[in-house]
Amino acid sequence: MRTVKKAKRMQSLAAGIKRDGRTIAFVPTMGALHEGHLSLVRRARKLGDIVAVSIYVNRTQFGPGEDLKKYPRTLERDKRLLRLLDVDYLFLPDDSEMYPSGYLTYVETEGITSVLEGKSRPTHFRGVTTVVAKLLNIVQPDVAVFGQKDAQQAIVISRMVADLNIPVKVIVAPTVREKTGLALSSRNRYFSPEQIRRASCIYHGLKRGRELINSGVTDSKKVVSEILRIIDDAEGTTIDYISINDANTLDHVRKITREVLISAAVELDGVRLIDNIKAKPGRTGC
Ligand code: PAF
């Protein structure tokens, strides 16, 4: 695995790969890799001749008071894991490479970024779209792989890629979970096994919501209040939102008649967790 720290160098390596007629599959990450990231890398391995991964903790997607300083950094371990998966290139820029002095340009996708996570974290997606647009320009992949765990992020990035005519195919890979059901996240490393067990109430709530929808409940308020009850019952949880939205547009849904995304943001003992599940209505009208 070759580590590349400079954007220009990465771009010229990518151009060489393309000239040779080979394809690049790319997984952008902020490091602190876990099995969820590794599943994205394995998927990338199947999708391109060359696999590139980036590790960059992007400060522009953290709001004031969020955990940028505390964000886990485990570079040596990350590198070992990526080598084991035969990753070809690790793009590892620093802040001055990504946002040199005099930096003034940001990418903003409107509308779908002001609901759910965007409502709670108003500057978050501007940071994500900016850094992902930059990373795509630098690594020039044919395919980029994102996780369903950050469902809204995947939708926002797909929109940006379409709107800005960026020549990349966006692939969204399934969420990987702990045995208890808790979605894997770099922030789970702050938890004890007992907290992981408690945090799994989020997934259990979401699953119950899906069951209700599958069985024909169409009133989203009813579904949300059942999920709320399950998550609220677990000790140490503070709910930010539980929401049911159109799975493609993220429009808020009152009556469930098409595929929806049920999403939740919950703090457990002060650590903010997000998760989601898709659900299709059962035989409505019964
Ligand atoms: O999902 C993440 O880890 C980040 O938001 C991403 C896509 C790497 C951009 O910094």
Tab-separated table of C-alpha atoms and ligand atoms in Angstrom:
chain	number	residue	atom	x	y	z
A	1	MET	CA	0.000	0.000	0.000
A	2	ARG	CA	1.361	3.357	-1.005
A	3	THR	CA	0.647	6.341	1.242
A	4	VAL	CA	0.201	9.626	-0.619
A	5	LYS	CA	0.021	12.904	1.274
A	6	LYS	CA	-0.112	15.475	-1.518
A	7	ALA	CA	-3.174	16.146	-3.670
A	8	LYS	CA	-1.135	16.850	-6.831
A	9	ARG	CA	0.771	13.582	-6.451
A	10	MET	CA	-2.468	11.625	-5.954
A	11	GLN	CA	-3.986	13.274	-9.023
A	12	SER	CA	-1.043	12.381	-11.205
A	13	LEU	CA	-1.022	8.786	-9.915
A	14	ALA	CA	-4.756	8.564	-10.673
A	15	ALA	CA	-4.202	9.938	-14.176
A	16	GLY	CA	-1.538	7.252	-14.755
A	17	ILE	CA	-3.878	4.493	-13.582
A	18	LYS	CA	-6.573	5.749	-15.957
A	19	ARG	CA	-4.088	5.957	-18.850
A	20	ASP	CA	-3.299	2.284	-18.266
A	21	GLY	CA	-7.017	1.551	-18.698
A	22	ARG	CA	-7.536	0.555	-15.060
A	23	THR	CA	-10.420	1.649	-12.857
A	24	ILE	CA	-10.280	3.148	-9.360
A	25	ALA	CA	-12.717	2.323	-6.541
A	26	PHE	CA	-12.533	4.750	-3.641
A	27	VAL	CA	-13.593	4.704	0.009
A	28	PRO	CA	-13.330	8.062	1.818
A	29	THR	CA	-13.040	7.764	5.609
A	30	MET	CA	-12.092	9.747	8.679
A	31	GLY	CA	-10.072	6.804	10.036
A	32	ALA	CA	-10.644	4.966	13.340
A	33	LEU	CA	-11.584	2.118	11.037
A	34	HIS	CA	-13.970	-0.615	12.088
A	35	GLU	CA	-15.651	-3.555	10.399
A	36	GLY	CA	-18.175	-1.175	8.771
A	37	HIS	CA	-15.380	0.655	6.910
A	38	LEU	CA	-13.679	-2.630	6.082
A	39	SER	CA	-16.883	-3.912	4.481
A	40	LEU	CA	-16.860	-0.804	2.243
A	41	VAL	CA	-13.240	-1.504	1.296
A	42	ARG	CA	-14.060	-5.148	0.490
A	43	ARG	CA	-16.905	-3.938	-1.704
A	44	ALA	CA	-14.546	-1.470	-3.418
A	45	ARG	CA	-12.117	-4.345	-4.095
A	46	LYS	CA	-14.832	-6.000	-6.205
A	47	LEU	CA	-15.706	-2.798	-8.034
A	48	GLY	CA	-12.365	-1.471	-9.281
A	49	ASP	CA	-8.922	-2.636	-10.387
A	50	ILE	CA	-7.258	-0.264	-7.954
A	51	VAL	CA	-8.575	0.505	-4.464
A	52	ALA	CA	-7.896	3.887	-2.867
A	53	VAL	CA	-8.898	4.835	0.675
A	54	SER	CA	-8.562	8.274	2.225
A	55	ILE	CA	-8.186	9.035	5.904
A	56	TYR	CA	-8.827	12.647	6.783
A	57	VAL	CA	-10.656	14.024	9.817
A	58	ASN	CA	-12.450	16.856	8.078
A	59	ARG	CA	-12.792	19.801	10.426
A	60	THR	CA	-15.341	21.644	8.263
A	61	GLN	CA	-18.008	19.003	8.939
A	62	PHE	CA	-17.778	19.396	12.728
A	63	GLY	CA	-19.822	22.171	14.297
A	64	PRO	CA	-18.674	24.310	17.200
A	65	GLY	CA	-18.765	22.212	20.379
A	66	GLU	CA	-18.711	18.890	18.463
A	67	ASP	CA	-16.092	16.211	19.062
A	68	LEU	CA	-13.430	17.176	16.450
A	69	LYS	CA	-10.570	17.238	18.983
A	70	LYS	CA	-11.762	14.058	20.661
A	71	TYR	CA	-12.442	12.225	17.388
A	72	PRO	CA	-10.527	8.923	17.630
A	73	ARG	CA	-7.297	8.770	15.630
A	74	THR	CA	-5.766	5.289	15.215
A	75	LEU	CA	-3.577	5.700	12.146
A	76	GLU	CA	-1.065	2.863	12.624
A	77	ARG	CA	-3.833	0.344	13.292
A	78	ASP	CA	-5.851	1.706	10.330
A	79	LYS	CA	-2.852	1.268	8.024
A	80	ARG	CA	-2.359	-2.335	9.165
A	81	LEU	CA	-6.017	-3.134	8.490
A	82	LEU	CA	-5.928	-1.533	5.043
A	83	ARG	CA	-2.749	-3.425	4.112
A	84	LEU	CA	-4.461	-6.682	5.072
A	85	LEU	CA	-7.233	-5.818	2.608
A	86	ASP	CA	-4.737	-5.168	-0.188
A	87	VAL	CA	-5.565	-1.489	-0.526
A	88	ASP	CA	-3.375	0.048	-3.215
A	89	TYR	CA	-3.355	3.710	-2.187
A	90	LEU	CA	-3.955	5.499	1.093
A	91	PHE	CA	-4.543	9.212	0.547
A	92	LEU	CA	-3.579	10.860	3.823
A	93	PRO	CA	-3.618	14.641	3.507
A	94	ASP	CA	-3.211	17.071	6.380
A	95	ASP	CA	-5.236	20.220	7.045
A	96	SER	CA	-2.859	22.494	5.144
A	97	GLU	CA	-3.163	20.254	2.081
A	98	MET	CA	-6.985	20.245	2.132
A	99	TYR	CA	-7.610	23.795	3.359
A	100	PRO	CA	-4.457	25.832	2.653
A	101	SER	CA	-4.359	29.432	3.779
A	102	GLY	CA	-6.499	31.573	1.487
A	103	TYR	CA	-9.033	28.740	1.043
A	104	LEU	CA	-12.470	30.204	0.173
A	105	THR	CA	-14.595	27.661	-1.687
A	106	TYR	CA	-17.413	25.517	-0.272
A	107	VAL	CA	-19.950	23.213	-1.903
A	108	GLU	CA	-23.505	23.398	-0.685
A	109	THR	CA	-26.411	21.109	-1.567
A	110	GLU	CA	-29.682	22.772	-0.635
A	111	GLY	CA	-32.981	21.488	0.768
A	112	ILE	CA	-32.195	17.883	1.678
A	113	THR	CA	-29.405	19.145	3.942
A	114	SER	CA	-31.731	21.115	6.208
A	115	VAL	CA	-33.683	18.130	7.577
A	116	LEU	CA	-32.664	15.331	9.986
A	117	GLU	CA	-28.911	15.610	10.664
A	118	GLY	CA	-28.815	18.945	8.856
A	119	LYS	CA	-31.392	20.381	11.240
A	120	SER	CA	-29.414	19.331	14.319
A	121	ARG	CA	-26.016	20.062	12.737
A	122	PRO	CA	-26.594	23.044	10.404
A	123	THR	CA	-23.046	23.306	8.996
A	124	HIS	CA	-22.330	19.583	8.798
A	125	PHE	CA	-23.276	18.775	5.195
A	126	ARG	CA	-21.570	21.845	3.769
A	127	GLY	CA	-18.363	20.399	5.211
A	128	VAL	CA	-19.118	16.914	3.925
A	129	THR	CA	-19.986	17.971	0.370
A	130	THR	CA	-16.968	20.271	0.218
A	131	VAL	CA	-14.485	17.635	1.329
A	132	VAL	CA	-16.044	14.847	-0.734
A	133	ALA	CA	-16.057	17.016	-3.883
A	134	LYS	CA	-12.372	17.769	-3.242
A	135	LEU	CA	-11.526	14.110	-2.577
A	136	LEU	CA	-13.323	13.015	-5.766
A	137	ASN	CA	-11.377	15.609	-7.763
A	138	ILE	CA	-8.126	14.442	-6.216
A	139	VAL	CA	-8.558	10.650	-6.336
A	140	GLN	CA	-10.641	10.677	-9.566
A	141	PRO	CA	-12.360	7.362	-8.862
A	142	ASP	CA	-14.721	5.555	-11.208
A	143	VAL	CA	-16.694	4.295	-8.208
A	144	ALA	CA	-16.978	5.662	-4.651
A	145	VAL	CA	-18.446	3.582	-1.817
A	146	PHE	CA	-20.392	5.047	1.119
A	147	GLY	CA	-22.245	3.390	4.002
A	148	GLN	CA	-26.012	3.216	4.448
A	149	LYS	CA	-25.394	3.962	8.147
A	150	ASP	CA	-25.061	7.635	7.105
A	151	ALA	CA	-28.112	7.433	4.849
A	152	GLN	CA	-28.624	11.176	4.510
A	153	GLN	CA	-24.946	11.684	3.695
A	154	ALA	CA	-25.212	9.094	0.906
A	155	ILE	CA	-28.312	10.829	-0.512
A	156	VAL	CA	-26.709	14.281	-0.306
A	157	ILE	CA	-23.510	13.070	-1.988
A	158	SER	CA	-25.450	11.304	-4.757
A	159	ARG	CA	-27.350	14.563	-5.373
A	160	MET	CA	-24.139	16.612	-5.434
A	161	VAL	CA	-22.457	14.158	-7.829
A	162	ALA	CA	-25.457	14.329	-10.190
A	163	ASP	CA	-25.832	18.119	-9.917
A	164	LEU	CA	-22.142	18.861	-10.474
A	165	ASN	CA	-21.719	16.217	-13.226
A	166	ILE	CA	-18.933	14.513	-11.319
A	167	PRO	CA	-17.996	11.403	-13.316
A	168	VAL	CA	-18.224	8.836	-10.519
A	169	LYS	CA	-20.692	6.086	-9.648
A	170	VAL	CA	-21.879	6.270	-6.039
A	171	ILE	CA	-22.435	2.905	-4.356
A	172	VAL	CA	-24.182	2.627	-0.985
A	173	ALA	CA	-23.275	-0.470	1.042
A	174	PRO	CA	-25.313	-1.973	3.927
A	175	THR	CA	-24.829	-1.061	7.582
A	176	VAL	CA	-22.703	-3.469	9.616
A	177	ARG	CA	-23.941	-4.097	13.166
A	178	GLU	CA	-22.724	-5.406	16.498
A	179	LYS	CA	-24.279	-8.742	17.556
A	180	THR	CA	-26.673	-6.689	19.700
A	181	GLY	CA	-27.870	-4.770	16.626
A	182	LEU	CA	-26.060	-1.482	17.342
A	183	ALA	CA	-24.744	0.008	14.086
A	184	LEU	CA	-20.944	0.080	14.012
A	185	SER	CA	-19.507	3.565	14.423
A	186	SER	CA	-16.104	4.972	15.321
A	187	ARG	CA	-17.795	6.477	18.368
A	188	ASN	CA	-18.773	3.016	19.731
A	189	ARG	CA	-15.225	2.661	21.035
A	190	TYR	CA	-16.222	5.019	23.848
A	191	PHE	CA	-18.706	2.387	25.105
A	192	SER	CA	-18.462	-0.520	27.551
A	193	PRO	CA	-20.215	-3.797	26.603
A	194	GLU	CA	-23.044	-2.773	28.927
A	195	GLN	CA	-23.481	0.552	27.094
A	196	ILE	CA	-23.387	-1.249	23.732
A	197	ARG	CA	-26.212	-3.442	24.988
A	198	ARG	CA	-28.230	-0.388	26.073
A	199	ALA	CA	-27.475	1.482	22.829
A	200	SER	CA	-28.940	-1.385	20.822
A	201	CYS	CA	-32.398	-0.088	21.821
A	202	ILE	CA	-32.038	2.258	18.818
A	203	TYR	CA	-31.945	-0.650	16.378
A	204	HIS	CA	-34.670	-2.499	18.239
A	205	GLY	CA	-36.879	0.594	18.048
A	206	LEU	CA	-36.206	1.010	14.332
A	207	LYS	CA	-36.901	-2.677	13.689
A	208	ARG	CA	-40.204	-2.424	15.553
A	209	GLY	CA	-41.057	0.591	13.382
A	210	ARG	CA	-40.346	-1.432	10.247
A	211	GLU	CA	-42.508	-4.287	11.546
A	212	LEU	CA	-45.425	-1.908	12.100
A	213	ILE	CA	-45.066	-0.445	8.610
A	214	ASN	CA	-44.754	-3.909	7.067
A	215	SER	CA	-47.895	-4.969	8.864
A	216	GLY	CA	-49.875	-2.124	7.321
A	217	VAL	CA	-49.651	0.792	9.795
A	218	THR	CA	-49.582	3.921	7.633
A	219	ASP	CA	-49.730	6.697	10.237
A	220	SER	CA	-46.110	7.780	10.701
A	221	LYS	CA	-46.935	9.458	14.040
A	222	LYS	CA	-48.058	6.098	15.446
A	223	VAL	CA	-44.880	4.404	14.253
A	224	VAL	CA	-42.667	7.188	15.630
A	225	SER	CA	-44.336	7.133	19.034
A	226	GLU	CA	-43.808	3.359	19.363
A	227	ILE	CA	-40.098	3.750	18.471
A	228	LEU	CA	-39.836	6.663	20.931
A	229	ARG	CA	-41.266	4.508	23.685
A	230	ILE	CA	-38.754	1.691	23.094
A	231	ILE	CA	-35.720	4.011	22.983
A	232	ASP	CA	-36.935	6.154	25.866
A	233	ASP	CA	-37.308	3.036	28.052
A	234	ALA	CA	-33.570	2.348	27.863
A	235	GLU	CA	-31.496	4.029	30.564
A	236	GLY	CA	-29.296	7.011	29.662
A	237	THR	CA	-30.882	7.844	26.291
A	238	THR	CA	-31.791	11.349	25.109
A	239	ILE	CA	-33.616	11.405	21.793
A	240	ASP	CA	-32.699	14.117	19.292
A	241	TYR	CA	-35.108	12.931	16.595
A	242	ILE	CA	-36.992	9.947	15.258
A	243	SER	CA	-38.240	10.657	11.773
A	244	ILE	CA	-39.939	8.980	8.845
A	245	ASN	CA	-39.002	10.386	5.460
A	246	ASP	CA	-39.266	9.450	1.808
A	247	ALA	CA	-36.349	7.077	1.159
A	248	ASN	CA	-35.218	9.021	-1.922
A	249	THR	CA	-36.159	12.676	-1.424
A	250	LEU	CA	-36.130	12.808	2.405
A	251	ASP	CA	-39.485	14.614	2.298
A	252	HIS	CA	-41.288	14.200	5.612
A	253	VAL	CA	-43.938	11.469	5.335
A	254	ARG	CA	-47.270	11.544	7.217
A	255	LYS	CA	-49.071	8.671	5.542
A	256	ILE	CA	-46.780	5.823	4.628
A	257	THR	CA	-47.615	4.629	1.118
A	258	ARG	CA	-44.139	4.206	-0.375
A	259	GLU	CA	-40.662	3.181	0.740
A	260	VAL	CA	-39.509	5.254	3.690
A	261	LEU	CA	-36.369	5.807	5.697
A	262	ILE	CA	-36.886	5.599	9.446
A	263	SER	CA	-34.035	7.440	11.111
A	264	ALA	CA	-33.001	8.172	14.650
A	265	ALA	CA	-30.424	10.332	16.400
A	266	VAL	CA	-29.973	9.515	20.061
A	267	GLU	CA	-27.457	10.447	22.703
A	268	LEU	CA	-26.419	7.602	24.969
A	269	ASP	CA	-24.531	8.736	28.072
A	270	GLY	CA	-23.519	11.874	26.137
A	271	VAL	CA	-22.366	10.141	22.912
A	272	ARG	CA	-24.466	10.988	19.856
A	273	LEU	CA	-25.455	8.005	17.697
A	274	ILE	CA	-27.396	7.844	14.437
A	275	ASP	CA	-29.000	4.897	12.719
A	276	ASN	CA	-31.670	4.177	10.128
A	277	ILE	CA	-33.626	1.421	8.490
A	278	LYS	CA	-35.694	1.349	5.293
A	279	ALA	CA	-39.285	0.085	5.334
A	280	LYS	CA	-41.869	-0.627	2.680
A	281	PRO	CA	-45.578	-0.521	3.478
A	282	GLY	CA	-47.402	-3.799	3.743
A	283	ARG	CA	-50.811	-4.315	2.237
A	284	THR	CA	-52.197	-0.856	2.966
A	285	GLY	CA	-55.908	-0.488	3.436
A	286	CYS	CA	-56.249	-3.834	5.246
B	1	PAF	O1	-18.562	9.332	6.476
B	1	PAF	C1	-17.465	9.859	6.761
B	1	PAF	O2	-16.590	9.256	7.382
B	1	PAF	C2	-17.197	11.289	6.325
B	1	PAF	O3	-18.331	12.067	6.424
B	1	PAF	C3	-16.558	11.398	4.934
B	1	PAF	C4	-17.496	10.900	3.838
B	1	PAF	C5	-15.261	10.608	4.889
B	1	PAF	C6	-16.241	12.873	4.629
B	1	PAF	O4	-15.349	13.406	5.554
